[in-house]
Short mmCIF file of C-alpha atoms in Angstrom, two decimals:
data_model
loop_
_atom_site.label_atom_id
_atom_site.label_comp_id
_atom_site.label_asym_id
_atom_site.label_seq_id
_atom_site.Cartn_x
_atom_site.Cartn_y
_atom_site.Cartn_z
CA UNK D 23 26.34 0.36 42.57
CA UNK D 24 29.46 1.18 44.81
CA UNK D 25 29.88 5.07 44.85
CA UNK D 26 33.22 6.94 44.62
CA UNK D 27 35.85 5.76 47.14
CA UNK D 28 38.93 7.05 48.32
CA UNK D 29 41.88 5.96 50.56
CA UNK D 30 43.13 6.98 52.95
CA UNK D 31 40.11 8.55 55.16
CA UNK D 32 43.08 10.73 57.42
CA UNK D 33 46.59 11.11 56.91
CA UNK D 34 48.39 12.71 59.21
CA UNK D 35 52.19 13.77 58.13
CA UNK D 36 54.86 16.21 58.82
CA UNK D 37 56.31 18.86 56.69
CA UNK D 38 58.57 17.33 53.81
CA UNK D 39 56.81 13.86 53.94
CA UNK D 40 55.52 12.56 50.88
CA UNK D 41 51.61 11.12 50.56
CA UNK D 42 50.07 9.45 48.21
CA UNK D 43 45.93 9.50 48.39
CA UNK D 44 43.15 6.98 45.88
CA UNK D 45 40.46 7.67 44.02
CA UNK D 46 38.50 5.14 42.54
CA UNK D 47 35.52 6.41 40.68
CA UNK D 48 32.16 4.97 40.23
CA UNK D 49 32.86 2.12 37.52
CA UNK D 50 32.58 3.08 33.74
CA UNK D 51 32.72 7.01 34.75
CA UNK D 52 35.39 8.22 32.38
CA UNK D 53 35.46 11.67 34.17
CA UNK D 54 37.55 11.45 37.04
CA UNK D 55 38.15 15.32 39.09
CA UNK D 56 40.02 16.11 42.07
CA UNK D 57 39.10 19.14 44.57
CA UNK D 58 40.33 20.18 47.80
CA UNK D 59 38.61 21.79 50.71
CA UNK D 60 40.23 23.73 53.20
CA UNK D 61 38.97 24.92 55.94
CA UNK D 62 36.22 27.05 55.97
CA UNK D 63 36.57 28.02 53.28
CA UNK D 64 35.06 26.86 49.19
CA UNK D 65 35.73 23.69 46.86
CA UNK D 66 38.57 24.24 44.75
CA UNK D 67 39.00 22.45 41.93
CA UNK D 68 42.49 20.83 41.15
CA UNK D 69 42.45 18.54 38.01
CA UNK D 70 40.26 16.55 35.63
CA UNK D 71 41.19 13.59 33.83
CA UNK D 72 39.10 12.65 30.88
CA UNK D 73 39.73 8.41 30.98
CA UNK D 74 43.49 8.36 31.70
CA UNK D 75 44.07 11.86 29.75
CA UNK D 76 44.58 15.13 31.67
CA UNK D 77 42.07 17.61 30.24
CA UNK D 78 42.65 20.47 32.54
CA UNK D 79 44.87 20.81 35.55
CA UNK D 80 44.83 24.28 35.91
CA UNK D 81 43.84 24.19 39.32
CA UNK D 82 47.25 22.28 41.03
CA UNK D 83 48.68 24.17 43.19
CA UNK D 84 52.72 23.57 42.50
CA UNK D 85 54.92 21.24 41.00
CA UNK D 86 54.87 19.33 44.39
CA UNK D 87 51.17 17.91 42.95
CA UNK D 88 51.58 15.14 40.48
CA UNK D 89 48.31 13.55 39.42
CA UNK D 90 47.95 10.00 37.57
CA UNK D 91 45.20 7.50 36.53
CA UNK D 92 46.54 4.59 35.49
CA UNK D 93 44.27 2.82 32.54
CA UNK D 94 41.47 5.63 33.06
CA UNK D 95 40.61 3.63 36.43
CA UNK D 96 41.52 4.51 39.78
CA UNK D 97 44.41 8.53 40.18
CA UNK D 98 46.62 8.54 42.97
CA UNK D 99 47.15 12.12 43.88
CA UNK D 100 50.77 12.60 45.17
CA UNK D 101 52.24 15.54 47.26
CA UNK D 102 56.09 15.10 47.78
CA UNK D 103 56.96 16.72 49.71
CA UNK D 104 54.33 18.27 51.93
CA UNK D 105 53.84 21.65 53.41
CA UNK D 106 51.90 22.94 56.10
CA UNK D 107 49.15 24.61 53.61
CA UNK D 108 48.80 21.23 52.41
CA UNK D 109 45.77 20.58 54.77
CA UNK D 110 43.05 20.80 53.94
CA UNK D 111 40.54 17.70 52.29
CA UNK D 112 40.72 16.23 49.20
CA UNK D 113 37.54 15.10 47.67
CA UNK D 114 37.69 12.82 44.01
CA UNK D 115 34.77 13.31 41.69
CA UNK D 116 33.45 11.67 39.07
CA UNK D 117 30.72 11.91 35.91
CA UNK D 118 29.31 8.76 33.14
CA UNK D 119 30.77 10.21 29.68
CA UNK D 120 33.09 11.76 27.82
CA UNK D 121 30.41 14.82 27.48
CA UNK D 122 32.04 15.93 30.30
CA UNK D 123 29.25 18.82 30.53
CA UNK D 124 26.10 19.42 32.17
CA UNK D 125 26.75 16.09 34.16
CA UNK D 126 26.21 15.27 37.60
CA UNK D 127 29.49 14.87 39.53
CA UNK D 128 29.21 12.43 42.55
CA UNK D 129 31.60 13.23 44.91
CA UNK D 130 33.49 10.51 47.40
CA UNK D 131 33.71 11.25 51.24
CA UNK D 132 37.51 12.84 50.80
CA UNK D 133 40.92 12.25 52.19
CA UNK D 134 41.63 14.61 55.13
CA UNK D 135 45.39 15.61 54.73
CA UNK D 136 47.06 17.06 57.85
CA UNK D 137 50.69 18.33 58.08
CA UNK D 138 52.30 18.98 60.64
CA UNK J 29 34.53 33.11 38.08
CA UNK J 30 33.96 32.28 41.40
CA UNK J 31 29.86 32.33 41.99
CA UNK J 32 28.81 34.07 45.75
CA UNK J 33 26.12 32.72 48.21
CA UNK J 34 23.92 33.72 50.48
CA UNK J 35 23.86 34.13 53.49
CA UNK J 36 27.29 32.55 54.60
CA UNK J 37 24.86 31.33 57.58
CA UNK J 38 21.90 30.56 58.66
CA UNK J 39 20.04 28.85 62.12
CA UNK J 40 16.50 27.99 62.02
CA UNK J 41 14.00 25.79 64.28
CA UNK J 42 12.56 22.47 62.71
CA UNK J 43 9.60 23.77 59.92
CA UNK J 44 11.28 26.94 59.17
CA UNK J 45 11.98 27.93 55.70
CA UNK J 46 14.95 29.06 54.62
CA UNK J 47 16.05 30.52 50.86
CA UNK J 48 19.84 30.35 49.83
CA UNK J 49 21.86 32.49 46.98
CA UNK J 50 24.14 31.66 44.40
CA UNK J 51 25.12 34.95 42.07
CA UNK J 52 27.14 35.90 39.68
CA UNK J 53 28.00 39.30 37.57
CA UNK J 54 28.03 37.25 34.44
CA UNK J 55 25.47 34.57 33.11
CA UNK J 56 26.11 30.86 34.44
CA UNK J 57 26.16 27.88 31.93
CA UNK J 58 24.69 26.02 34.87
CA UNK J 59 24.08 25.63 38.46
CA UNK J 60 25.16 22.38 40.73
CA UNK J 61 23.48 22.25 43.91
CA UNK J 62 25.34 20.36 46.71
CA UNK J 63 25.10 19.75 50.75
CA UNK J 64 27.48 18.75 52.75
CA UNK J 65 27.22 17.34 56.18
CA UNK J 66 30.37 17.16 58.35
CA UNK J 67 32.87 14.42 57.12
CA UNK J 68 30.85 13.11 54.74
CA UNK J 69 31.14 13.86 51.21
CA UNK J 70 29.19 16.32 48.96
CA UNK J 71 25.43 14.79 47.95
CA UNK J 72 24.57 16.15 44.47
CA UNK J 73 21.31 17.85 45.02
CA UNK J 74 19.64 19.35 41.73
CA UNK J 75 21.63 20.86 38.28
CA UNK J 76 19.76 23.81 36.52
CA UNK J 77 20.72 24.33 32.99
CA UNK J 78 17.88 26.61 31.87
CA UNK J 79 17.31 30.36 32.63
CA UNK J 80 13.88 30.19 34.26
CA UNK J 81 13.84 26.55 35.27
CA UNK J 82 12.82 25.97 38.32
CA UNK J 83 13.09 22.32 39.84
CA UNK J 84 12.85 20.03 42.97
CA UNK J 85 12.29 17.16 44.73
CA UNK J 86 10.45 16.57 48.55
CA UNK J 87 10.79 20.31 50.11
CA UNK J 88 13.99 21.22 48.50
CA UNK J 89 13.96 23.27 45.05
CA UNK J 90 15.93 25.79 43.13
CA UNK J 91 15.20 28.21 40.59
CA UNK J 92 17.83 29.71 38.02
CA UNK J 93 16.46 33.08 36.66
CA UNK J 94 16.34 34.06 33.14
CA UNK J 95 19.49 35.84 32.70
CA UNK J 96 20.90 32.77 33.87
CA UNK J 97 22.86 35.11 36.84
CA UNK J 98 21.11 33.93 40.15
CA UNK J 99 20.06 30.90 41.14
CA UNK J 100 18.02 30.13 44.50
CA UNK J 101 17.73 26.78 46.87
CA UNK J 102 14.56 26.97 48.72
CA UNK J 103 14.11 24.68 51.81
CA UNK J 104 11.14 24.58 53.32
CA UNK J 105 9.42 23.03 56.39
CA UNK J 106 13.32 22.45 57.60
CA UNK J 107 14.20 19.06 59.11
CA UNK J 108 16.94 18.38 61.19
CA UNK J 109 18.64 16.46 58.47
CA UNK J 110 19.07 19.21 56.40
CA UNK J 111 21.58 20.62 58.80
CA UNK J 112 25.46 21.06 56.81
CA UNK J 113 26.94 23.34 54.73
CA UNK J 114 25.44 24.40 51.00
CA UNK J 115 27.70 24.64 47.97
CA UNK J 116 26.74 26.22 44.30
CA UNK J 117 28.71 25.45 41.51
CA UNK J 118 29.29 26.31 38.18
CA UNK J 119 30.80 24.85 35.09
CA UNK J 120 33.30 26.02 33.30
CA UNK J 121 34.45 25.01 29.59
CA UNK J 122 35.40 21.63 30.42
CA UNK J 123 33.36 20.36 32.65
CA UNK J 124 35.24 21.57 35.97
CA UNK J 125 32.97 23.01 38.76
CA UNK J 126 34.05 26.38 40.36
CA UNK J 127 32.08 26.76 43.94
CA UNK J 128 30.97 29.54 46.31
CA UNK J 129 32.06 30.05 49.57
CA UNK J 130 29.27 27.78 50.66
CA UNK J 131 25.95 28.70 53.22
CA UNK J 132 26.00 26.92 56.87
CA UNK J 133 22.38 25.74 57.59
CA UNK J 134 21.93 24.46 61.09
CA UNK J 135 18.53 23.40 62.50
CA UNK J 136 17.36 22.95 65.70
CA UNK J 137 14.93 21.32 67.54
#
């Protein structure tokens, strides 16, 4: 079974750019998160999406963050534009069912996001 | 709220033991164990849901004490593989994981 994937594995861009980074979770997971590590420092979490439904996106930074997952399969996670606190990695998540709770999250190698 | 760990580091020779934190001032609905090596993503490790459960698998286990505040990774006889950074989390409401600062573990020959 293929595990979480994302694209792209680096991205390096300059201040006011806009990128665009994939998720696509393990097949049939309906939970779908997105966190962002920068560095040094802990996990944060940014969003959830429950199928193609945001259930909490508390954790976006700004309006610059718009998160979509189109048909509750792959998000695209877009920053337009960037800034230089942008940086940081971006790790997608995701869990089997719509319990959302006590499940195990498995975690995809992450986007590194540099802006220069 | 945001859980803390313990030590923020830690270097020990190949078949040390080593025993990592995770606290909180208020009880946890769970624990997530994670590691993370360099570049690579987060490996799940163990999830405690219980207060006194204590679980694990090869040399690596956790315990989550009965007030459900602390929870504990213990690693013993250290390989070289377990080398990378440790991560607790905790769930909130709905589903979400909130982490701790994380624990460096390097091991050396």
């Amino acid at each position: 079974e293929a595990g979480v994937t994302q694209f792209p594995s680096h991205s390096v861009i300059e201040k006011g750019q806009t990128v665009t980074l994939r998720c696509d979770p393990i097949s049939g997971h309906d939970n779908l998160y997105w966190y962002r590590r920068v560095m040094g420092k802990e996990i944060k979490f940014l969003l959830h999406f429950v199928k193609e439904s945001k259930q909490d996106e508390s954790g976006m930074p700004n309006n610059r963050f718009l998160a979509e997952r189109t048909g509750g399969t792959y998000s695209t996670l877009k920053v337009q534009p960037a800034e230089l606190e942008d940086s940081g990695v971006y790790f997608c998540a995701s869990s089997q069912g719509s319990r959302s709770r006590q499940e195990t999250q498995y975690f995809g190698p992450g986007t590194r996001l540099l802006v220069l | 709220q945001q859980p803390v760990q313990s030590p923020q580091a830690v270097i020990l020779r190949e078949g040390e033991d080593a025993v990592i934190n995770c606290s909180s001032s208020k009880a946890l609905y769970s624990v997530h164990w994670y590691r993370q090596k360099h570049g690579e993503a987060p490996v799940f490790l163990m999830i405690l849901l219980k207060g006194g459960e204590q679980k694990g698998h090869d040399k690596i286990s956790a315990s989550f004490n009965e007030k459900k505040q602390q929870s504990s990774l213990y690693l013993t006889a250290s390989q070289l593989s377990y080398s990378g950074t440790y991560f607790c989390g905790t769930e909130m409401s709905t589903g979400k994981l909130i982490f701790g600062q994380g624990t460096t573990l390097q091991v050396k020959p």
